PDB file of C-alpha atoms in Angstrom:
ATOM      1  CA  MET A 179     116.112  64.000  33.434  1.00 33.00           C
ATOM      2  CA  THR A 180     118.038  67.250  33.136  1.00 36.00           C
ATOM      3  CA  ASP A 181     121.817  67.318  32.907  1.00 41.00           C
ATOM      4  CA  PRO A 182     123.032  67.209  36.554  1.00 38.00           C
ATOM      5  CA  ASP A 183     125.933  69.521  35.721  1.00 41.00           C
ATOM      6  CA  GLN A 184     123.742  72.470  34.717  1.00 44.00           C
ATOM      7  CA  THR A 185     121.707  74.739  36.988  1.00 41.00           C
ATOM      8  CA  THR A 186     120.989  78.343  37.998  1.00 43.00           C
ATOM      9  CA  ALA A 187     117.947  80.483  38.891  1.00 44.00           C
ATOM     10  CA  ASP A 188     115.499  81.804  36.335  1.00 47.00           C
ATOM     11  CA  GLY A 189     113.701  85.140  36.447  1.00 45.00           C
ATOM     12  CA  ASN A 190     110.963  83.703  38.650  1.00 47.00           C
ATOM     13  CA  GLY A 191     113.428  82.588  41.322  1.00 45.00           C
ATOM     14  CA  SER A 192     113.052  78.884  40.606  1.00 48.00           C
ATOM     15  CA  VAL A 193     116.028  76.675  39.892  1.00 48.00           C
ATOM     16  CA  ALA A 194     116.724  76.244  36.168  1.00 45.00           C
ATOM     17  CA  THR A 195     119.468  74.294  34.404  1.00 47.00           C
ATOM     18  CA  GLU A 196     122.189  76.410  32.801  1.00 79.00           C
ATOM     19  CA  LEU A 197     125.480  76.456  34.715  1.00 92.00           C
ATOM     20  CA  SER A 198     127.962  73.721  35.553  1.00 95.00           C
ATOM     21  CA  ALA A 199     128.915  72.954  39.138  1.00 96.00           C
ATOM     22  CA  THR A 200     132.301  74.628  38.687  1.00 97.00           C
ATOM     23  CA  GLU A 201     130.645  77.727  37.238  1.00 97.00           C
ATOM     24  CA  THR A 202     128.140  77.767  40.098  1.00 97.00           C
ATOM     25  CA  PHE A 203     130.919  77.635  42.688  1.00 98.00           C
ATOM     26  CA  GLU A 204     132.687  80.419  40.785  1.00 98.00           C
ATOM     27  CA  LEU A 205     129.604  82.634  41.137  1.00 98.00           C
ATOM     28  CA  ALA A 206     129.476  81.787  44.839  1.00 98.00           C
ATOM     29  CA  ALA A 207     133.160  82.748  45.110  1.00 98.00           C
ATOM     30  CA  SER A 208     132.574  86.040  43.304  1.00 98.00           C
ATOM     31  CA  HIS A 209     129.766  86.879  45.716  1.00 98.00           C
ATOM     32  CA  ALA A 210     131.852  85.962  48.758  1.00 97.00           C
ATOM     33  CA  ALA A 211     134.790  88.060  47.579  1.00 98.00           C
ATOM     34  CA  THR A 212     132.663  91.237  47.622  1.00 96.00           C
ATOM     35  CA  GLU A 213     131.206  90.797  51.107  1.00 96.00           C
ATOM     36  CA  PRO A 214     132.174  93.482  53.670  1.00 95.00           C
ATOM     37  CA  PHE A 215     134.425  92.164  56.421  1.00 96.00           C
ATOM     38  CA  THR A 216     136.214  93.400  59.529  1.00 96.00           C
ATOM     39  CA  PRO A 217     138.648  90.866  61.052  1.00 97.00           C
ATOM     40  CA  PRO A 218     137.962  89.978  64.685  1.00 97.00           C
ATOM     41  CA  GLN A 219     140.389  90.926  67.419  1.00 97.00           C
ATOM     42  CA  PRO A 220     141.950  88.002  69.338  1.00 96.00           C
ATOM     43  CA  ASP A 221     139.799  88.693  72.432  1.00 97.00           C
ATOM     44  CA  GLN A 222     136.537  88.878  70.460  1.00 98.00           C
ATOM     45  CA  TRP A 223     134.159  86.014  69.698  1.00 98.00           C
ATOM     46  CA  ILE A 224     132.691  84.597  66.485  1.00 98.00           C
ATOM     47  CA  TYR A 225     128.958  83.964  66.869  1.00 98.00           C
ATOM     48  CA  LEU A 226     126.931  81.482  64.793  1.00 97.00           C
ATOM     49  CA  GLU A 227     123.234  80.684  64.976  1.00 97.00           C
ATOM     50  CA  THR A 228     122.287  77.575  63.029  1.00 96.00           C
ATOM     51  CA  GLN A 229     119.301  75.326  62.473  1.00 94.00           C
ATOM     52  CA  SER A 230     119.776  71.594  61.977  1.00 92.00           C
ATOM     53  CA  HIS A 231     117.355  68.868  60.938  1.00 88.00           C
ATOM     54  CA  TYR A 232     118.449  65.255  61.434  1.00 75.00           C
ATOM     55  CA  VAL A 233     115.749  63.174  59.811  1.00 67.00           C
ATOM     56  CA  GLY A 234     117.703  60.348  58.196  1.00 61.00           C
ATOM     57  CA  ALA A 235     117.180  56.618  58.393  1.00 59.00           C
ATOM     58  CA  VAL A 236     119.744  56.183  61.184  1.00 59.00           C
ATOM     59  CA  GLU A 237     118.012  58.750  63.415  1.00 55.00           C
ATOM     60  CA  GLN A 238     114.611  57.226  62.680  1.00 57.00           C
ATOM     61  CA  ASP A 239     115.921  53.758  63.512  1.00 54.00           C
ATOM     62  CA  LYS A 240     117.120  55.037  66.882  1.00 56.00           C
ATOM     63  CA  GLY A 241     113.933  57.045  67.495  1.00 55.00           C
ATOM     64  CA  MET A 242     116.067  60.198  67.579  1.00 57.00           C
ATOM     65  CA  GLU A 243     114.689  62.244  64.663  1.00 56.00           C
ATOM     66  CA  TRP A 244     115.078  65.858  65.734  1.00 73.00           C
ATOM     67  CA  GLU A 245     115.359  69.532  64.862  1.00 85.00           C
ATOM     68  CA  GLN A 246     117.558  71.971  66.722  1.00 90.00           C
ATOM     69  CA  THR A 247     118.492  75.649  66.691  1.00 94.00           C
ATOM     70  CA  THR A 248     121.966  76.259  68.100  1.00 95.00           C
ATOM     71  CA  GLN A 249     123.651  79.432  69.318  1.00 98.00           C
ATOM     72  CA  PHE A 250     127.412  78.911  69.374  1.00 97.00           C
ATOM     73  CA  TRP A 251     130.451  81.090  70.067  1.00 98.00           C
ATOM     74  CA  ARG A 252     134.142  80.504  69.343  1.00 98.00           C
ATOM     75  CA  LYS A 253     136.812  82.881  70.645  1.00 97.00           C
ATOM     76  CA  ALA A 254     138.747  84.403  67.770  1.00 96.00           C
ATOM     77  CA  ASP A 255     142.090  83.243  69.163  1.00 96.00           C
ATOM     78  CA  GLY A 256     140.740  79.673  69.227  1.00 95.00           C
ATOM     79  CA  SER A 257     141.177  79.213  72.969  1.00 97.00           C
ATOM     80  CA  GLN A 258     137.521  78.889  74.062  1.00 98.00           C
ATOM     81  CA  GLU A 259     134.072  77.913  72.826  1.00 98.00           C
ATOM     82  CA  ALA A 260     130.582  78.412  74.220  1.00 98.00           C
ATOM     83  CA  VAL A 261     127.003  77.308  73.601  1.00 98.00           C
ATOM     84  CA  LEU A 262     123.615  78.418  74.921  1.00 97.00           C
ATOM     85  CA  ASP A 263     121.756  75.407  76.328  1.00 94.00           C
ATOM     86  CA  GLY A 264     118.393  75.744  78.053  1.00 92.00           C
ATOM     87  CA  GLY A 265     118.986  79.457  78.582  1.00 94.00           C
ATOM     88  CA  GLU A 266     122.338  78.831  80.282  1.00 97.00           C
ATOM     89  CA  LEU A 267     125.654  79.776  78.697  1.00 98.00           C
ATOM     90  CA  HIS A 268     128.297  77.040  78.875  1.00 98.00           C
ATOM     91  CA  VAL A 269     131.915  78.053  78.199  1.00 98.00           C
ATOM     92  CA  TRP A 270     134.880  75.678  77.919  1.00 98.00           C
ATOM     93  CA  ASP A 271     138.577  75.756  77.023  1.00 98.00           C
ATOM     94  CA  VAL A 272     139.708  74.262  73.722  1.00 96.00           C
ATOM     95  CA  THR A 273     142.752  72.065  74.202  1.00 93.00           C
ATOM     96  CA  ALA A 274     142.633  69.545  71.350  1.00 91.00           C
ATOM     97  CA  GLU A 275     143.412  70.089  67.687  1.00 88.00           C
ATOM     98  CA  THR A 276     140.741  69.163  65.160  1.00 90.00           C
ATOM     99  CA  ILE A 277     140.696  68.052  61.533  1.00 90.00           C
ATOM    100  CA  PRO A 278     139.938  70.322  59.869  1.00 93.00           C
ATOM    101  CA  PRO A 279     141.117  73.137  62.131  1.00 94.00           C
ATOM    102  CA  THR A 280     138.386  75.473  63.383  1.00 94.00           C
ATOM    103  CA  ASP A 281     140.367  78.325  64.954  1.00 94.00           C
ATOM    104  CA  TYR A 282     140.284  81.672  63.184  1.00 96.00           C
ATOM    105  CA  PRO A 283     144.086  82.273  63.222  1.00 96.00           C
ATOM    106  CA  THR A 284     144.578  79.112  61.136  1.00 96.00           C
ATOM    107  CA  LEU A 285     141.559  79.431  58.858  1.00 97.00           C
ATOM    108  CA  SER A 286     142.139  83.115  58.131  1.00 97.00           C
ATOM    109  CA  THR A 287     145.574  82.348  56.688  1.00 97.00           C
ATOM    110  CA  LEU A 288     144.531  79.526  54.370  1.00 98.00           C
ATOM    111  CA  PRO A 289     145.751  79.859  50.765  1.00 98.00           C
ATOM    112  CA  THR A 290     143.676  82.191  48.630  1.00 98.00           C
ATOM    113  CA  ASP A 291     144.749  80.349  45.485  1.00 98.00           C
ATOM    114  CA  PRO A 292     142.187  77.531  45.093  1.00 98.00           C
ATOM    115  CA  GLN A 293     144.666  74.955  43.796  1.00 98.00           C
ATOM    116  CA  GLU A 294     147.073  75.673  46.652  1.00 98.00           C
ATOM    117  CA  LEU A 295     144.172  75.398  49.089  1.00 98.00           C
ATOM    118  CA  LEU A 296     143.098  72.083  47.578  1.00 98.00           C
ATOM    119  CA  ASP A 297     146.677  70.797  47.827  1.00 97.00           C
ATOM    120  CA  TRP A 298     146.644  71.759  51.524  1.00 97.00           C
ATOM    121  CA  VAL A 299     143.375  69.869  52.015  1.00 97.00           C
ATOM    122  CA  TYR A 300     144.719  66.727  50.332  1.00 96.00           C
ATOM    123  CA  GLU A 301     147.824  66.886  52.520  1.00 95.00           C
ATOM    124  CA  LEU A 302     145.527  67.175  55.547  1.00 94.00           C
ATOM    125  CA  VAL A 303     143.619  64.071  54.428  1.00 93.00           C
ATOM    126  CA  GLU A 304     146.844  62.136  53.898  1.00 89.00           C
ATOM    127  CA  SER A 305     148.323  63.173  57.238  1.00 89.00           C
ATOM    128  CA  SER A 306     145.128  62.218  59.094  1.00 85.00           C
ATOM    129  CA  PHE A 307     145.552  58.660  57.842  1.00 80.00           C
ATOM    130  CA  ASP A 308     149.335  58.602  58.421  1.00 61.00           C
ATOM    131  CA  GLY A 309     149.950  57.617  54.843  1.00 47.00           C
ATOM    132  CA  ASP A 310     150.876  58.776  51.373  1.00 43.00           C
ATOM    133  CA  GLY A 311     147.457  59.077  49.712  1.00 40.00           C
ATOM    134  CA  THR A 312     147.141  60.786  46.369  1.00 38.00           C
ATOM    135  CA  ALA A 313     144.333  62.965  45.082  1.00 37.00           C
ATOM    136  CA  GLY A 314     141.726  60.919  43.317  1.00 37.00           C
ATOM    137  CA  GLY A 315     142.259  58.113  40.853  1.00 34.00           C
ATOM    138  CA  ASP A 316     140.977  56.548  37.662  1.00 33.00           C
ATOM    139  CA  VAL A 317     137.786  54.539  37.428  1.00 30.00           C
ATOM    140  CA  PRO A 318     138.751  50.883  36.989  1.00 31.00           C
ATOM    141  CA  GLU A 319     138.424  49.687  33.425  1.00 33.00           C
ATOM    142  CA  GLY A 320     134.979  48.263  32.782  1.00 32.00           C
ATOM    143  CA  GLU A 321     133.441  49.851  35.894  1.00 33.00           C
ATOM    144  CA  GLU A 322     129.758  50.558  35.374  1.00 30.00           C
ATOM    145  CA  PRO A 323     128.470  54.034  36.367  1.00 30.00           C
ATOM    146  CA  ALA A 324     125.985  53.864  39.227  1.00 33.00           C
ATOM    147  CA  VAL A 325     124.586  57.320  40.039  1.00 36.00           C
ATOM    148  CA  ASP A 326     124.408  60.263  37.635  1.00 37.00           C
ATOM    149  CA  GLY A 327     127.481  59.017  35.782  1.00 34.00           C
ATOM    150  CA  LEU A 328     129.582  58.466  38.907  1.00 34.00           C
ATOM    151  CA  PRO A 329     131.380  55.158  39.475  1.00 33.00           C
ATOM    152  CA  GLU A 330     130.012  52.586  41.888  1.00 37.00           C
ATOM    153  CA  THR A 331     133.528  52.314  43.338  1.00 36.00           C
ATOM    154  CA  PRO A 332     134.910  55.792  44.161  1.00 41.00           C
ATOM    155  CA  PRO A 333     138.475  56.717  43.196  1.00 45.00           C
ATOM    156  CA  VAL A 334     140.851  55.772  45.993  1.00 47.00           C
ATOM    157  CA  ASP A 335     144.508  56.130  46.855  1.00 50.00           C
ATOM    158  CA  ASP A 336     146.856  53.226  47.510  1.00 51.00           C
ATOM    159  CA  GLN A 337     145.433  52.861  51.050  1.00 54.00           C
ATOM    160  CA  GLY A 338     141.874  52.430  49.821  1.00 64.00           C
ATOM    161  CA  ILE A 339     140.872  55.948  50.937  1.00 77.00           C
ATOM    162  CA  ASP A 340     138.504  58.040  48.806  1.00 89.00           C
ATOM    163  CA  VAL A 341     140.576  61.195  49.212  1.00 93.00           C
ATOM    164  CA  ASP A 342     138.273  63.292  47.015  1.00 96.00           C
ATOM    165  CA  ALA A 343     135.354  62.503  49.322  1.00 94.00           C
ATOM    166  CA  TYR A 344     137.309  63.507  52.412  1.00 95.00           C
ATOM    167  CA  ALA A 345     138.601  66.634  50.689  1.00 96.00           C
ATOM    168  CA  PHE A 346     135.116  67.777  49.741  1.00 97.00           C
ATOM    169  CA  SER A 347     133.847  67.157  53.277  1.00 95.00           C
ATOM    170  CA  ILE A 348     136.721  69.174  54.753  1.00 96.00           C
ATOM    171  CA  LEU A 349     136.034  72.138  52.471  1.00 97.00           C
ATOM    172  CA  THR A 350     132.320  72.131  53.273  1.00 96.00           C
ATOM    173  CA  SER A 351     133.089  71.858  56.986  1.00 95.00           C
ATOM    174  CA  ILE A 352     135.288  74.969  56.830  1.00 97.00           C
ATOM    175  CA  MET A 353     132.622  76.845  54.830  1.00 96.00           C
ATOM    176  CA  TRP A 354     130.259  76.201  57.743  1.00 93.00           C
ATOM    177  CA  GLU A 355     132.503  78.204  60.107  1.00 85.00           C
ATOM    178  CA  GLY A 356     130.833  81.372  58.858  1.00 77.00           C
ATOM    179  CA  VAL A 357     133.141  84.285  59.674  1.00 91.00           C
ATOM    180  CA  LEU A 358     136.214  84.145  57.437  1.00 96.00           C
ATOM    181  CA  PRO A 359     138.052  86.672  55.256  1.00 97.00           C
ATOM    182  CA  PRO A 360     136.180  87.033  51.940  1.00 97.00           C
ATOM    183  CA  GLU A 361     139.191  85.933  49.915  1.00 98.00           C
ATOM    184  CA  VAL A 362     139.410  82.699  51.941  1.00 98.00           C
ATOM    185  CA  THR A 363     135.709  81.938  51.524  1.00 98.00           C
ATOM    186  CA  ALA A 364     136.052  82.567  47.782  1.00 98.00           C
ATOM    187  CA  SER A 365     139.020  80.209  47.641  1.00 98.00           C
ATOM    188  CA  LEU A 366     137.030  77.504  49.460  1.00 98.00           C
ATOM    189  CA  MET A 367     134.267  77.740  46.855  1.00 98.00           C
ATOM    190  CA  ARG A 368     136.664  77.612  43.910  1.00 98.00           C
ATOM    191  CA  ALA A 369     138.624  74.716  45.437  1.00 98.00           C
ATOM    192  CA  ALA A 370     135.394  72.719  45.869  1.00 98.00           C
ATOM    193  CA  GLY A 371     134.734  73.232  42.172  1.00 97.00           C
ATOM    194  CA  LEU A 372     138.088  71.637  41.335  1.00 98.00           C
ATOM    195  CA  ILE A 373     137.290  68.309  43.020  1.00 97.00           C
ATOM    196  CA  PRO A 374     136.320  65.542  40.579  1.00 96.00           C
ATOM    197  CA  ASP A 375     132.679  64.507  40.211  1.00 96.00           C
ATOM    198  CA  VAL A 376     131.143  67.633  41.731  1.00 97.00           C
ATOM    199  CA  ILE A 377     127.642  68.089  40.317  1.00 96.00           C
ATOM    200  CA  VAL A 378     124.548  70.251  40.678  1.00 96.00           C
ATOM    201  CA  SER A 379     121.398  68.587  41.937  1.00 93.00           C
ATOM    202  CA  PRO A 380     119.187  67.683  38.975  1.00 86.00           C
ATOM    203  CA  GLU A 381     116.115  68.083  41.183  1.00 86.00           C
ATOM    204  CA  PRO A 382     114.798  71.260  42.889  1.00 86.00           C
ATOM    205  CA  VAL A 383     115.758  71.611  46.543  1.00 94.00           C
ATOM    206  CA  GLU A 384     113.532  73.572  48.929  1.00 93.00           C
ATOM    207  CA  ILE A 385     114.596  74.874  52.347  1.00 92.00           C
ATOM    208  CA  ASP A 386     111.998  76.504  54.596  1.00 86.00           C
ATOM    209  CA  GLY A 387     109.741  77.197  51.634  1.00 90.00           C
ATOM    210  CA  HIS A 388     112.476  78.691  49.419  1.00 93.00           C
ATOM    211  CA  GLU A 389     114.233  76.973  46.542  1.00 96.00           C
ATOM    212  CA  VAL A 390     118.022  76.876  46.711  1.00 97.00           C
ATOM    213  CA  ILE A 391     120.821  75.648  44.496  1.00 97.00           C
ATOM    214  CA  ALA A 392     122.365  72.409  45.761  1.00 97.00           C
ATOM    215  CA  VAL A 393     125.818  71.633  44.422  1.00 97.00           C
ATOM    216  CA  GLY A 394     127.949  68.847  45.770  1.00 96.00           C
ATOM    217  CA  ARG A 395     129.316  65.364  45.434  1.00 96.00           C
ATOM    218  CA  ILE A 396     128.053  61.814  45.872  1.00 94.00           C
ATOM    219  CA  GLN A 397     130.060  60.320  48.719  1.00 92.00           C
ATOM    220  CA  ASP A 398     130.606  56.615  49.414  1.00 90.00           C
ATOM    221  CA  GLY A 399     128.676  55.836  46.244  1.00 92.00           C
ATOM    222  CA  TRP A 400     125.250  56.768  47.704  1.00 93.00           C
ATOM    223  CA  LEU A 401     125.159  59.948  49.847  1.00 94.00           C
ATOM    224  CA  PHE A 402     124.786  63.241  47.957  1.00 96.00           C
ATOM    225  CA  GLU A 403     126.549  65.787  50.195  1.00 96.00           C
ATOM    226  CA  GLN A 404     125.464  69.262  49.115  1.00 97.00           C
ATOM    227  CA  VAL A 405     126.427  72.889  49.611  1.00 98.00           C
ATOM    228  CA  LEU A 406     123.310  75.085  49.519  1.00 98.00           C
ATOM    229  CA  LEU A 407     123.436  78.452  47.758  1.00 97.00           C
ATOM    230  CA  ASP A 408     120.978  81.297  47.338  1.00 97.00           C
ATOM    231  CA  PRO A 409     119.684  81.151  43.717  1.00 95.00           C
ATOM    232  CA  GLU A 410     119.838  84.930  43.253  1.00 95.00           C
ATOM    233  CA  THR A 411     123.027  86.016  45.033  1.00 97.00           C
ATOM    234  CA  TYR A 412     124.863  82.652  45.281  1.00 97.00           C
ATOM    235  CA  ALA A 413     125.482  83.378  48.966  1.00 97.00           C
ATOM    236  CA  TYR A 414     126.174  80.380  51.194  1.00 97.00           C
ATOM    237  CA  VAL A 415     123.016  79.045  52.890  1.00 97.00           C
ATOM    238  CA  GLY A 416     124.090  75.768  54.494  1.00 97.00           C
ATOM    239  CA  TYR A 417     124.464  72.086  53.697  1.00 95.00           C
ATOM    240  CA  ARG A 418     122.293  69.050  53.097  1.00 96.00           C
ATOM    241  CA  SER A 419     122.718  65.317  52.553  1.00 95.00           C
ATOM    242  CA  GLU A 420     120.389  63.078  50.558  1.00 94.00           C
ATOM    243  CA  ALA A 421     120.404  59.450  49.457  1.00 94.00           C
ATOM    244  CA  ALA A 422     121.226  59.365  45.745  1.00 94.00           C
ATOM    245  CA  LYS A 423     120.337  55.671  45.515  1.00 94.00           C
ATOM    246  CA  ASP A 424     118.906  52.904  47.662  1.00 94.00           C
ATOM    247  CA  HIS A 425     121.467  51.886  50.272  1.00 92.00           C
ATOM    248  CA  THR A 426     121.787  49.498  53.204  1.00 91.00           C
ATOM    249  CA  ILE A 427     123.606  50.661  56.329  1.00 86.00           C
ATOM    250  CA  GLU A 428     124.948  47.698  58.248  1.00 83.00           C
ATOM    251  CA  GLY A 429     125.334  47.573  62.005  1.00 74.00           C
ATOM    252  CA  GLY A 430     122.238  49.499  63.094  1.00 71.00           C
ATOM    253  CA  PRO A 431     120.966  48.917  66.644  1.00 72.00           C
ATOM    254  CA  ASN A 432     117.942  47.118  65.209  1.00 75.00           C
ATOM    255  CA  GLY A 433     119.731  45.422  62.331  1.00 80.00           C
ATOM    256  CA  PRO A 434     120.509  46.678  58.803  1.00 87.00           C
ATOM    257  CA  ILE A 435     118.971  50.078  57.982  1.00 87.00           C
ATOM    258  CA  GLU A 436     117.404  50.494  54.551  1.00 89.00           C
ATOM    259  CA  VAL A 437     117.749  53.950  53.019  1.00 90.00           C
ATOM    260  CA  LYS A 438     115.629  54.804  49.998  1.00 92.00           C
ATOM    261  CA  LYS A 439     116.721  56.993  47.090  1.00 94.00           C
ATOM    262  CA  GLY A 440     115.658  60.601  47.621  1.00 91.00           C
ATOM    263  CA  GLU A 441     115.447  60.434  51.413  1.00 91.00           C
ATOM    264  CA  VAL A 442     116.989  63.508  53.057  1.00 91.00           C
ATOM    265  CA  GLN A 443     119.424  62.539  55.825  1.00 90.00           C
ATOM    266  CA  SER A 444     120.278  65.947  57.265  1.00 91.00           C
ATOM    267  CA  THR A 445     119.907  69.665  56.595  1.00 94.00           C
ATOM    268  CA  ALA A 446     121.685  72.537  58.317  1.00 94.00           C
ATOM    269  CA  THR A 447     121.303  76.246  57.601  1.00 96.00           C
ATOM    270  CA  ARG A 448     123.140  79.245  58.971  1.00 95.00           C
ATOM    271  CA  LEU A 449     120.676  81.762  60.395  1.00 95.00           C
ATOM    272  CA  ALA A 450     123.102  84.418  61.622  1.00 96.00           C
ATOM    273  CA  SER A 451     126.788  85.132  62.116  1.00 96.00           C
ATOM    274  CA  ALA A 452     128.612  88.032  63.741  1.00 96.00           C
ATOM    275  CA  ILE A 453     131.769  89.171  65.486  1.00 97.00           C
ATOM    276  CA  VAL A 454     130.937  90.068  69.101  1.00 98.00           C
ATOM    277  CA  ASP A 455     132.789  91.181  72.192  1.00 98.00           C
ATOM    278  CA  GLU A 456     131.653  88.518  74.656  1.00 98.00           C
ATOM    279  CA  ALA A 457     130.295  84.976  74.603  1.00 98.00           C
ATOM    280  CA  GLY A 458     126.520  85.319  74.870  1.00 98.00           C
ATOM    281  CA  ASP A 459     126.394  88.455  72.707  1.00 98.00           C
ATOM    282  CA  THR A 460     124.604  88.145  69.365  1.00 97.00           C
ATOM    283  CA  ALA A 461     125.445  91.538  67.845  1.00 95.00           C
TER     284      ALA A 461
END
């Protein structure tokens, strides 16, 4: 097997193994930093069109395996959201705060220094659990590696929380928002590269007939949560989750759910994004 910390694209466009995960995120950050950008006005809307595939063992167990294309709008001031459903536009007021935040005024002012951004994310994780978690931790002495050199028991804080896992998920969630200042997107990529145990997929990943780079982290000891990048430009493509080892999910509606190594659980790609004047506009 190839070294899971090395990958890039060769001259034929197929994924080859050369760069570390941190270096790959750095290339993604460099690409993001050069993207043209005009900040939205408070009364404008941020439009996202996405495609999601939920094909994991849980969905199959419930008979709910599905694929969906979504057209979604969020007002730049964070006050409203909208979605197109069955040809009808539904608009609603946003009244509750979320973790992580999703409103442009907050996200656009995130730290552009990756270490400061990562510190902010860890503080967000700690505050969401009302405790004093710390970032990461040492592998217990004598712990046997389970998946690609990662420990069976993830590093946790003094509350038993895998803060690195939550931090990585928060960063990838914010990346998904789509329309952010280039320097913030670049900082998100670099901060993700600072989290312990981030790796590049040792196996090729194909999305809609095109190979992509998948770089991410194995969460909860079994789920490989991945950021997908274009192998030529390193532009953000979407995210994907895959079972990195056999795993049993307890508490399914039909009893324990057996997940096999290599089974894809979900894939989501961003098809389009834009700043528009009204909910329902796409350009």
